[in-house]
PDB file of C-alpha atoms and ligand atoms in Angstrom:
ATOM      1  CA  MET N 261     113.863  93.760 117.106  1.00 81.00           C
ATOM      2  CA  ARG N 262     113.225  90.679 119.398  1.00 89.00           C
ATOM      3  CA  GLN N 263     113.450  87.490 117.632  1.00 94.00           C
ATOM      4  CA  PRO N 264     110.502  85.016 118.908  1.00 98.00           C
ATOM      5  CA  LEU N 265     111.404  81.988 120.841  1.00 98.00           C
ATOM      6  CA  VAL N 266     111.311  79.173 119.178  1.00 98.00           C
ATOM      7  CA  LEU N 267     109.662  75.701 120.827  1.00 98.00           C
ATOM      8  CA  ASN N 268     110.250  72.967 118.811  1.00 98.00           C
ATOM      9  CA  ASP N 269     108.324  70.497 121.555  1.00 98.00           C
ATOM     10  CA  VAL N 270     105.286  70.252 123.071  1.00 98.00           C
ATOM     11  CA  ALA N 271     107.027  69.778 126.368  1.00 98.00           C
ATOM     12  CA  ALA N 272     108.828  72.958 125.614  1.00 98.00           C
ATOM     13  CA  LEU N 273     105.790  74.498 124.549  1.00 98.00           C
ATOM     14  CA  ARG N 274     103.771  73.461 127.445  1.00 98.00           C
ATOM     15  CA  ARG N 275     106.549  74.741 129.865  1.00 98.00           C
ATOM     16  CA  GLN N 276     106.623  77.878 128.322  1.00 98.00           C
ATOM     17  CA  LEU N 277     102.664  78.473 128.370  1.00 98.00           C
ATOM     18  CA  ALA N 278     102.857  77.730 132.036  1.00 98.00           C
ATOM     19  CA  ARG N 279     105.330  80.300 132.858  1.00 98.00           C
ATOM     20  CA  TRP N 280     102.714  82.991 131.132  1.00 98.00           C
ATOM     21  CA  ARG N 281      99.639  81.364 132.662  1.00 98.00           C
ATOM     22  CA  ASN N 282     101.382  81.583 136.530  1.00 98.00           C
ATOM     23  CA  ALA N 283     101.842  85.493 135.401  1.00 98.00           C
ATOM     24  CA  ARG N 284      97.993  85.579 134.578  1.00 98.00           C
ATOM     25  CA  GLU N 285      99.012  86.359 131.223  1.00 98.00           C
ATOM     26  CA  THR N 286      96.581  85.848 128.091  1.00 98.00           C
ATOM     27  CA  VAL N 287      97.267  83.865 125.429  1.00 98.00           C
ATOM     28  CA  ALA N 288      96.473  84.151 121.650  1.00 99.00           C
ATOM     29  CA  LEU N 289      97.347  81.276 118.758  1.00 99.00           C
ATOM     30  CA  VAL N 290      97.906  82.086 115.145  1.00 99.00           C
ATOM     31  CA  PRO N 291      98.582  78.629 113.340  1.00 99.00           C
ATOM     32  CA  THR N 292     100.115  78.829 110.014  1.00 98.00           C
ATOM     33  CA  MET N 293     102.161  76.715 107.381  1.00 98.00           C
ATOM     34  CA  GLY N 294     104.481  79.388 107.288  1.00 98.00           C
ATOM     35  CA  ALA N 295     105.804  81.112 103.951  1.00 97.00           C
ATOM     36  CA  LEU N 296     104.192  84.386 105.830  1.00 98.00           C
ATOM     37  CA  HIS N 297     102.754  87.203 104.324  1.00 98.00           C
ATOM     38  CA  GLU N 298     101.192  90.328 105.017  1.00 98.00           C
ATOM     39  CA  GLY N 299      97.797  88.320 105.871  1.00 98.00           C
ATOM     40  CA  HIS N 300      99.291  86.241 108.625  1.00 98.00           C
ATOM     41  CA  VAL N 301     101.173  89.246 109.664  1.00 98.00           C
ATOM     42  CA  SER N 302      97.726  90.873 110.419  1.00 98.00           C
ATOM     43  CA  LEU N 303      96.204  88.070 112.278  1.00 99.00           C
ATOM     44  CA  ALA N 304      99.324  87.906 114.399  1.00 98.00           C
ATOM     45  CA  ARG N 305      98.458  91.823 114.739  1.00 98.00           C
ATOM     46  CA  ILE N 306      94.853  90.825 116.361  1.00 98.00           C
ATOM     47  CA  GLY N 307      96.960  88.655 118.516  1.00 98.00           C
ATOM     48  CA  LYS N 308      99.009  91.311 119.835  1.00 98.00           C
ATOM     49  CA  SER N 309      95.728  93.325 120.361  1.00 98.00           C
ATOM     50  CA  ARG N 310      93.884  91.060 122.244  1.00 98.00           C
ATOM     51  CA  ALA N 311      96.169  89.234 124.731  1.00 98.00           C
ATOM     52  CA  ALA N 312      99.057  89.751 126.810  1.00 98.00           C
ATOM     53  CA  ARG N 313     101.003  86.958 124.803  1.00 98.00           C
ATOM     54  CA  THR N 314     101.053  86.015 120.835  1.00 98.00           C
ATOM     55  CA  MET N 315     102.302  82.424 119.479  1.00 98.00           C
ATOM     56  CA  ALA N 316     102.413  81.416 116.222  1.00 99.00           C
ATOM     57  CA  SER N 317     102.556  77.839 114.897  1.00 99.00           C
ATOM     58  CA  ILE N 318     104.615  76.832 111.807  1.00 98.00           C
ATOM     59  CA  PHE N 319     103.895  73.431 110.475  1.00 98.00           C
ATOM     60  CA  VAL N 320     103.571  72.205 107.038  1.00 98.00           C
ATOM     61  CA  ASN N 321     100.800  69.638 107.486  1.00 98.00           C
ATOM     62  CA  PRO N 322     100.898  66.810 105.544  1.00 98.00           C
ATOM     63  CA  THR N 323      97.549  65.145 106.201  1.00 98.00           C
ATOM     64  CA  GLN N 324      95.539  68.246 104.694  1.00 98.00           C
ATOM     65  CA  PHE N 325      97.554  67.658 101.158  1.00 98.00           C
ATOM     66  CA  ALA N 326      96.015  65.138  99.022  1.00 97.00           C
ATOM     67  CA  PRO N 327      99.044  62.824  97.460  1.00 96.00           C
ATOM     68  CA  ASN N 328      98.538  64.974  94.277  1.00 93.00           C
ATOM     69  CA  GLU N 329      98.883  68.338  95.853  1.00 94.00           C
ATOM     70  CA  ASP N 330     101.788  70.521  96.614  1.00 93.00           C
ATOM     71  CA  PHE N 331     103.171  69.354 100.022  1.00 97.00           C
ATOM     72  CA  SER N 332     106.589  68.940  98.910  1.00 95.00           C
ATOM     73  CA  ALA N 333     106.846  72.107  96.631  1.00 94.00           C
ATOM     74  CA  TYR N 334     104.824  73.963  99.551  1.00 96.00           C
ATOM     75  CA  PRO N 335     107.178  77.218 100.431  1.00 95.00           C
ATOM     76  CA  ARG N 336     109.234  76.865 103.271  1.00 96.00           C
ATOM     77  CA  THR N 337     111.033  80.082 104.411  1.00 97.00           C
ATOM     78  CA  PHE N 338     111.321  79.433 108.473  1.00 98.00           C
ATOM     79  CA  GLU N 339     113.721  82.350 108.757  1.00 98.00           C
ATOM     80  CA  ALA N 340     112.027  85.076 106.987  1.00 98.00           C
ATOM     81  CA  ASP N 341     109.027  83.869 108.888  1.00 98.00           C
ATOM     82  CA  LEU N 342     110.952  84.563 111.970  1.00 98.00           C
ATOM     83  CA  ASP N 343     111.579  88.239 111.060  1.00 98.00           C
ATOM     84  CA  LYS N 344     108.400  88.901 110.261  1.00 98.00           C
ATOM     85  CA  LEU N 345     106.684  87.657 113.070  1.00 98.00           C
ATOM     86  CA  ALA N 346     109.432  89.667 115.095  1.00 98.00           C
ATOM     87  CA  ALA N 347     108.704  92.912 113.579  1.00 98.00           C
ATOM     88  CA  VAL N 348     105.142  92.644 114.943  1.00 98.00           C
ATOM     89  CA  GLY N 349     106.478  91.130 118.390  1.00 98.00           C
ATOM     90  CA  VAL N 350     105.313  87.588 118.475  1.00 98.00           C
ATOM     91  CA  ASP N 351     106.793  86.106 121.711  1.00 98.00           C
ATOM     92  CA  ALA N 352     106.915  82.768 120.732  1.00 98.00           C
ATOM     93  CA  VAL N 353     107.000  80.185 117.320  1.00 99.00           C
ATOM     94  CA  PHE N 354     105.737  76.432 117.869  1.00 99.00           C
ATOM     95  CA  ALA N 355     107.850  75.127 115.316  1.00 98.00           C
ATOM     96  CA  PRO N 356     107.278  71.178 115.880  1.00 98.00           C
ATOM     97  CA  THR N 357     108.442  68.418 113.097  1.00 98.00           C
ATOM     98  CA  ARG N 358     106.250  65.887 111.554  1.00 98.00           C
ATOM     99  CA  ASP N 359     107.432  63.166 113.786  1.00 98.00           C
ATOM    100  CA  ILE N 360     106.472  65.335 116.653  1.00 98.00           C
ATOM    101  CA  MET N 361     102.975  65.918 115.293  1.00 98.00           C
ATOM    102  CA  TYR N 362     102.669  62.788 113.889  1.00 98.00           C
ATOM    103  CA  PRO N 363     104.644  60.369 115.570  1.00 98.00           C
ATOM    104  CA  PRO N 364     104.886  56.721 114.341  1.00 98.00           C
ATOM    105  CA  GLY N 365     101.858  54.482 115.416  1.00 98.00           C
ATOM    106  CA  PHE N 366      99.836  57.522 114.866  1.00 98.00           C
ATOM    107  CA  ALA N 367      95.940  56.333 114.403  1.00 98.00           C
ATOM    108  CA  THR N 368      93.375  59.267 115.218  1.00 98.00           C
ATOM    109  CA  THR N 369      91.712  61.069 112.424  1.00 97.00           C
ATOM    110  CA  ILE N 370      88.830  64.018 113.186  1.00 98.00           C
ATOM    111  CA  THR N 371      85.486  62.907 111.153  1.00 97.00           C
ATOM    112  CA  LEU N 372      83.216  65.897 110.163  1.00 98.00           C
ATOM    113  CA  GLU N 373      79.647  66.882 108.673  1.00 98.00           C
ATOM    114  CA  GLY N 374      78.153  70.318 108.992  1.00 97.00           C
ATOM    115  CA  PRO N 375      80.246  72.711 106.857  1.00 98.00           C
ATOM    116  CA  ALA N 376      83.325  70.940 105.938  1.00 98.00           C
ATOM    117  CA  LYS N 377      80.277  69.048 103.597  1.00 98.00           C
ATOM    118  CA  ALA N 378      79.215  71.829 101.743  1.00 98.00           C
ATOM    119  CA  GLY N 379      80.079  71.126  98.389  1.00 98.00           C
ATOM    120  CA  LEU N 380      82.543  73.603  98.330  1.00 98.00           C
ATOM    121  CA  GLU N 381      86.606  72.438  99.084  1.00 98.00           C
ATOM    122  CA  ASP N 382      85.497  69.435 100.261  1.00 98.00           C
ATOM    123  CA  ARG N 383      83.935  68.450  96.347  1.00 98.00           C
ATOM    124  CA  PHE N 384      87.529  69.281  95.117  1.00 98.00           C
ATOM    125  CA  ARG N 385      89.324  68.105  98.267  1.00 98.00           C
ATOM    126  CA  PRO N 386      87.663  65.648 100.046  1.00 98.00           C
ATOM    127  CA  THR N 387      90.158  64.770 102.485  1.00 97.00           C
ATOM    128  CA  HIS N 388      91.623  67.958 103.146  1.00 98.00           C
ATOM    129  CA  PHE N 389      89.198  69.302 106.115  1.00 98.00           C
ATOM    130  CA  SER N 390      89.547  66.070 108.225  1.00 98.00           C
ATOM    131  CA  GLY N 391      93.477  67.087 108.057  1.00 98.00           C
ATOM    132  CA  VAL N 392      92.903  70.652 109.095  1.00 98.00           C
ATOM    133  CA  ALA N 393      90.692  69.587 111.858  1.00 98.00           C
ATOM    134  CA  THR N 394      93.177  66.800 113.194  1.00 98.00           C
ATOM    135  CA  ILE N 395      96.378  69.725 113.117  1.00 98.00           C
ATOM    136  CA  VAL N 396      93.756  72.344 114.471  1.00 99.00           C
ATOM    137  CA  ALA N 397      92.639  70.005 117.544  1.00 98.00           C
ATOM    138  CA  LYS N 398      95.748  69.063 118.346  1.00 98.00           C
ATOM    139  CA  LEU N 399      97.486  72.568 118.113  1.00 98.00           C
ATOM    140  CA  LEU N 400      94.523  73.938 120.265  1.00 98.00           C
ATOM    141  CA  ILE N 401      94.403  71.041 122.833  1.00 98.00           C
ATOM    142  CA  GLN N 402      98.607  71.144 122.960  1.00 98.00           C
ATOM    143  CA  ALA N 403      98.585  75.571 123.990  1.00 98.00           C
ATOM    144  CA  MET N 404      95.071  75.545 125.385  1.00 98.00           C
ATOM    145  CA  PRO N 405      94.901  79.342 124.227  1.00 98.00           C
ATOM    146  CA  ASP N 406      92.629  81.955 124.414  1.00 98.00           C
ATOM    147  CA  LEU N 407      91.939  82.935 121.384  1.00 98.00           C
ATOM    148  CA  ALA N 408      93.196  81.258 117.843  1.00 99.00           C
ATOM    149  CA  ILE N 409      92.854  83.519 115.121  1.00 99.00           C
ATOM    150  CA  PHE N 410      92.162  82.020 111.330  1.00 99.00           C
ATOM    151  CA  GLY N 411      92.037  84.388 108.206  1.00 98.00           C
ATOM    152  CA  GLU N 412      88.771  84.615 106.251  1.00 98.00           C
ATOM    153  CA  LYS N 413      90.662  83.977 103.368  1.00 98.00           C
ATOM    154  CA  ASP N 414      89.986  80.608 103.623  1.00 98.00           C
ATOM    155  CA  PHE N 415      86.513  80.819 104.755  1.00 98.00           C
ATOM    156  CA  GLN N 416      85.428  77.348 104.718  1.00 98.00           C
ATOM    157  CA  GLN N 417      87.798  76.219 106.918  1.00 98.00           C
ATOM    158  CA  LEU N 418      87.326  78.777 109.215  1.00 98.00           C
ATOM    159  CA  ALA N 419      83.415  77.300 109.745  1.00 98.00           C
ATOM    160  CA  VAL N 420      85.196  73.874 109.942  1.00 98.00           C
ATOM    161  CA  ILE N 421      87.065  75.202 113.156  1.00 98.00           C
ATOM    162  CA  ARG N 422      84.330  76.984 114.534  1.00 98.00           C
ATOM    163  CA  GLN N 423      81.961  74.295 114.526  1.00 97.00           C
ATOM    164  CA  LEU N 424      85.045  71.761 115.632  1.00 98.00           C
ATOM    165  CA  ALA N 425      85.900  73.837 118.898  1.00 98.00           C
ATOM    166  CA  ALA N 426      82.044  73.932 119.460  1.00 98.00           C
ATOM    167  CA  ASP N 427      81.474  70.695 119.323  1.00 98.00           C
ATOM    168  CA  LEU N 428      84.296  69.176 121.206  1.00 98.00           C
ATOM    169  CA  ASP N 429      83.755  72.081 123.966  1.00 98.00           C
ATOM    170  CA  LEU N 430      87.486  73.515 123.443  1.00 98.00           C
ATOM    171  CA  PRO N 431      87.787  76.388 125.499  1.00 98.00           C
ATOM    172  CA  VAL N 432      89.070  78.542 123.193  1.00 98.00           C
ATOM    173  CA  GLU N 433      87.559  81.714 121.120  1.00 98.00           C
ATOM    174  CA  ILE N 434      87.935  81.470 117.467  1.00 98.00           C
ATOM    175  CA  GLN N 435      88.634  84.734 115.833  1.00 98.00           C
ATOM    176  CA  GLY N 436      88.604  85.126 112.038  1.00 98.00           C
ATOM    177  CA  GLY N 437      90.531  87.786 110.769  1.00 98.00           C
ATOM    178  CA  PRO N 438      90.018  89.952 107.709  1.00 98.00           C
ATOM    179  CA  THR N 439      91.466  88.958 103.896  1.00 98.00           C
ATOM    180  CA  VAL N 440      94.766  91.395 103.160  1.00 98.00           C
ATOM    181  CA  ARG N 441      94.583  92.019  99.726  1.00 98.00           C
ATOM    182  CA  GLU N 442      97.044  93.662  97.219  1.00 98.00           C
ATOM    183  CA  ALA N 443      96.777  96.585  95.655  1.00 98.00           C
ATOM    184  CA  ASP N 444      94.583  94.966  92.641  1.00 98.00           C
ATOM    185  CA  GLY N 445      92.660  93.442  94.887  1.00 98.00           C
ATOM    186  CA  LEU N 446      94.117  90.010  94.833  1.00 98.00           C
ATOM    187  CA  ALA N 447      94.116  88.273  98.175  1.00 98.00           C
ATOM    188  CA  MET N 448      97.204  87.091  99.688  1.00 98.00           C
ATOM    189  CA  SER N 449      98.222  83.940  99.563  1.00 97.00           C
ATOM    190  CA  SER N 450     101.241  81.693 100.242  1.00 95.00           C
ATOM    191  CA  ARG N 451     100.449  80.186  96.833  1.00 95.00           C
ATOM    192  CA  ASN N 452     100.534  83.688  94.507  1.00 97.00           C
ATOM    193  CA  ILE N 453     103.968  83.008  93.978  1.00 96.00           C
ATOM    194  CA  TYR N 454     103.183  80.317  91.953  1.00 96.00           C
ATOM    195  CA  LEU N 455     101.735  82.333  89.015  1.00 98.00           C
ATOM    196  CA  SER N 456     103.668  83.309  86.327  1.00 98.00           C
ATOM    197  CA  PRO N 457     103.742  87.208  85.140  1.00 98.00           C
ATOM    198  CA  GLU N 458     100.692  86.706  82.704  1.00 98.00           C
ATOM    199  CA  GLU N 459      98.480  84.678  85.029  1.00 98.00           C
ATOM    200  CA  ARG N 460      99.479  87.404  88.279  1.00 98.00           C
ATOM    201  CA  SER N 461      97.696  90.014  86.016  1.00 98.00           C
ATOM    202  CA  ILE N 462      94.917  87.842  85.269  1.00 98.00           C
ATOM    203  CA  ALA N 463      94.374  86.802  88.777  1.00 98.00           C
ATOM    204  CA  PRO N 464      92.273  89.979  90.450  1.00 98.00           C
ATOM    205  CA  LEU N 465      89.711  89.122  88.117  1.00 98.00           C
ATOM    206  CA  LEU N 466      88.228  86.834  90.737  1.00 98.00           C
ATOM    207  CA  HIS N 467      87.884  89.185  93.491  1.00 98.00           C
ATOM    208  CA  ARG N 468      86.496  91.642  90.530  1.00 98.00           C
ATOM    209  CA  VAL N 469      83.662  88.858  89.894  1.00 98.00           C
ATOM    210  CA  LEU N 470      82.883  88.858  93.870  1.00 98.00           C
ATOM    211  CA  ASN N 471      82.686  92.671  94.106  1.00 98.00           C
ATOM    212  CA  GLU N 472      80.331  93.014  91.233  1.00 98.00           C
ATOM    213  CA  ALA N 473      78.611  89.556  92.021  1.00 98.00           C
ATOM    214  CA  ALA N 474      77.926  90.594  96.061  1.00 98.00           C
ATOM    215  CA  SER N 475      76.488  93.919  94.743  1.00 97.00           C
ATOM    216  CA  ALA N 476      74.105  92.726  92.698  1.00 97.00           C
ATOM    217  CA  ILE N 477      72.637  89.717  94.532  1.00 97.00           C
ATOM    218  CA  ALA N 478      72.445  92.644  97.475  1.00 96.00           C
ATOM    219  CA  ALA N 479      70.581  95.103  94.856  1.00 96.00           C
ATOM    220  CA  GLY N 480      67.901  92.058  94.638  1.00 95.00           C
ATOM    221  CA  GLU N 481      68.835  90.732  91.410  1.00 96.00           C
ATOM    222  CA  LYS N 482      68.228  87.185  90.686  1.00 97.00           C
ATOM    223  CA  ALA N 483      71.592  85.207  92.390  1.00 98.00           C
ATOM    224  CA  HIS N 484      71.183  82.227  89.957  1.00 98.00           C
ATOM    225  CA  ASP N 485      71.689  84.620  87.034  1.00 98.00           C
ATOM    226  CA  ILE N 486      74.119  86.555  88.502  1.00 98.00           C
ATOM    227  CA  LEU N 487      76.441  83.460  89.432  1.00 98.00           C
ATOM    228  CA  ALA N 488      76.303  81.899  85.847  1.00 98.00           C
ATOM    229  CA  TYR N 489      77.268  85.264  84.640  1.00 98.00           C
ATOM    230  CA  GLY N 490      80.021  85.706  87.131  1.00 98.00           C
ATOM    231  CA  ARG N 491      80.977  81.706  86.524  1.00 98.00           C
ATOM    232  CA  GLN N 492      80.962  82.621  82.546  1.00 98.00           C
ATOM    233  CA  ARG N 493      83.316  85.667  83.175  1.00 98.00           C
ATOM    234  CA  ILE N 494      86.040  83.791  85.335  1.00 98.00           C
ATOM    235  CA  GLU N 495      86.260  81.122  82.606  1.00 98.00           C
ATOM    236  CA  GLN N 496      86.338  83.514  79.766  1.00 98.00           C
ATOM    237  CA  GLY N 497      89.107  85.627  81.891  1.00 98.00           C
ATOM    238  CA  GLY N 498      91.625  81.941  81.205  1.00 98.00           C
ATOM    239  CA  PHE N 499      90.653  80.097  84.760  1.00 98.00           C
ATOM    240  CA  MET N 500      89.082  76.798  85.001  1.00 98.00           C
ATOM    241  CA  ILE N 501      86.660  77.080  87.241  1.00 98.00           C
ATOM    242  CA  ASP N 502      85.737  74.941  89.924  1.00 98.00           C
ATOM    243  CA  TYR N 503      83.052  76.600  92.135  1.00 98.00           C
ATOM    244  CA  LEU N 504      81.435  80.175  92.185  1.00 98.00           C
ATOM    245  CA  GLU N 505      78.431  80.037  94.949  1.00 98.00           C
ATOM    246  CA  TRP N 506      76.647  82.008  97.365  1.00 98.00           C
ATOM    247  CA  ARG N 507      76.256  80.483 100.820  1.00 98.00           C
ATOM    248  CA  ASP N 508      74.639  81.233 104.481  1.00 97.00           C
ATOM    249  CA  SER N 509      77.809  82.612 106.477  1.00 96.00           C
ATOM    250  CA  VAL N 510      77.805  80.072 109.458  1.00 94.00           C
ATOM    251  CA  THR N 511      76.148  76.812 107.772  1.00 94.00           C
ATOM    252  CA  LEU N 512      77.693  77.018 104.272  1.00 98.00           C
ATOM    253  CA  GLY N 513      74.122  75.661 103.394  1.00 97.00           C
ATOM    254  CA  GLU N 514      71.733  77.886 101.280  1.00 96.00           C
ATOM    255  CA  ALA N 515      71.906  81.649 101.110  1.00 97.00           C
ATOM    256  CA  THR N 516      69.098  83.937 101.915  1.00 94.00           C
ATOM    257  CA  ARG N 517      68.953  87.668 101.705  1.00 91.00           C
ATOM    258  CA  ALA N 518      67.714  87.650 105.699  1.00 92.00           C
ATOM    259  CA  ARG N 519      71.174  86.334 107.102  1.00 95.00           C
ATOM    260  CA  ALA N 520      74.601  87.149 106.702  1.00 96.00           C
ATOM    261  CA  SER N 521      75.927  85.610 103.572  1.00 98.00           C
ATOM    262  CA  ARG N 522      79.167  85.146 101.430  1.00 98.00           C
ATOM    263  CA  LEU N 523      80.283  84.631  97.841  1.00 98.00           C
ATOM    264  CA  LEU N 524      82.772  81.940  97.353  1.00 99.00           C
ATOM    265  CA  VAL N 525      84.993  81.043  94.477  1.00 99.00           C
ATOM    266  CA  ALA N 526      87.918  78.477  93.996  1.00 98.00           C
ATOM    267  CA  ALA N 527      89.376  78.468  90.418  1.00 98.00           C
ATOM    268  CA  ARG N 528      92.574  77.524  88.785  1.00 98.00           C
ATOM    269  CA  LEU N 529      94.835  79.254  86.570  1.00 98.00           C
ATOM    270  CA  GLY N 530      97.535  77.307  85.072  1.00 96.00           C
ATOM    271  CA  ARG N 531      99.093  75.127  87.610  1.00 94.00           C
ATOM    272  CA  THR N 532      97.689  77.530  91.171  1.00 96.00           C
ATOM    273  CA  ARG N 533      94.597  77.065  92.377  1.00 97.00           C
ATOM    274  CA  LEU N 534      93.011  80.369  94.078  1.00 98.00           C
ATOM    275  CA  ILE N 535      90.049  80.801  96.337  1.00 98.00           C
ATOM    276  CA  ASP N 536      88.416  83.735  97.746  1.00 98.00           C
ATOM    277  CA  ASN N 537      84.977  84.976  99.110  1.00 99.00           C
ATOM    278  CA  LEU N 538      83.347  88.004  99.956  1.00 98.00           C
ATOM    279  CA  ALA N 539      80.501  89.119 102.269  1.00 98.00           C
ATOM    280  CA  VAL N 540      77.279  90.111 100.398  1.00 97.00           C
ATOM    281  CA  PRO N 541      76.370  93.524 101.945  1.00 90.00           C
ATOM    282  CA  ALA N 542      72.464  93.322 103.726  1.00 82.00           C
ATOM    283  CA  GLY N 543      70.348  93.855 100.557  1.00 66.00           C
ATOM    284  CA  GLU N 544      66.892  95.836 100.293  1.00 58.00           C
ATOM    285  CA  GLY N 545      64.620  93.916 102.743  1.00 48.00           C
ATOM    286  CA  ALA N 546      66.944  92.238 104.399  1.00 45.00           C
TER     287      ALA N 546
HETATM  288  O1  PAF T 140      95.564  77.716 107.376  1.00 54.23           O
HETATM  289  C1  PAF T 140      96.173  77.099 107.572  1.00 54.23           C
HETATM  290  O2  PAF T 140      97.750  77.906 107.138  1.00 54.23           O
HETATM  291  C2  PAF T 140      95.991  75.972 107.202  1.00 54.23           C
HETATM  292  O3  PAF T 140      95.451  75.178 107.200  1.00 54.23           O
HETATM  293  C3  PAF T 140      96.144  75.627 109.180  1.00 54.23           C
HETATM  294  C4  PAF T 140      94.834  76.011 110.027  1.00 54.23           C
HETATM  295  C5  PAF T 140      97.312  76.141 109.875  1.00 54.23           C
HETATM  296  C6  PAF T 140      96.394  74.159 109.757  1.00 54.23           C
HETATM  297  O4  PAF T 140      97.595  73.564 108.861  1.00 54.23           O
END
């Protein structure tokens, strides 16, 4: 099992990319914040299946965390991450320091509208997506991959990044990778390790509620009532709910049964905030 090449600065990254480009090899990039789990590994596998070379980035991006969030506590497991990436044959890992990505005097931030202002995550994490968009724009410009892969688990993030790439004419295909779940339905997340054993046993309720609500909406039941019932079940299960919403899959605006749509949820269980989402199957008359 060959360990991926570790590249720590932009010059080394670009030298490696130039070698691949000279050999006419296509490149897939999987941006991550490390603490890798099977969800990330599945994104790397998509890269491997679609491009000659796959690179992951590992950078815990400070600008997407609010001061009250878990930036310093965020799990950092670099050696274990490398082993997981080696096992799927990832060729290189870009692992810059904070000073490489945000040198002293850094003064540029991306401002967003559209899906970034859908009233979902942005309502609870108002500075989050501008931090995500800034770092993702930097990574895409630094690496100029043919393809970049992001998990559908962060569905609003994926919509924001698609919009960013289109608006800035970044010559990269943005591909979503399906959410990977534990056997009981809980969406894999680097933050699941914060859950106590009792919270861990409650956590799959989110996916159950999404499943049932998606089927009920597809069957033509009144979305307003289904969502109210779903919110109530989540709260009764022991969560503090931030939102449960039914939205258009592309714009994240109001959903209709005529277009692809998605249920999205965020709720807090103790000190852990969980998010999840699910496609609503095309319903009767759709
Ligand atoms: O989804 C993530 O892990 C992060 O938000 C990303 C896309 C790597 C940007 O820091």
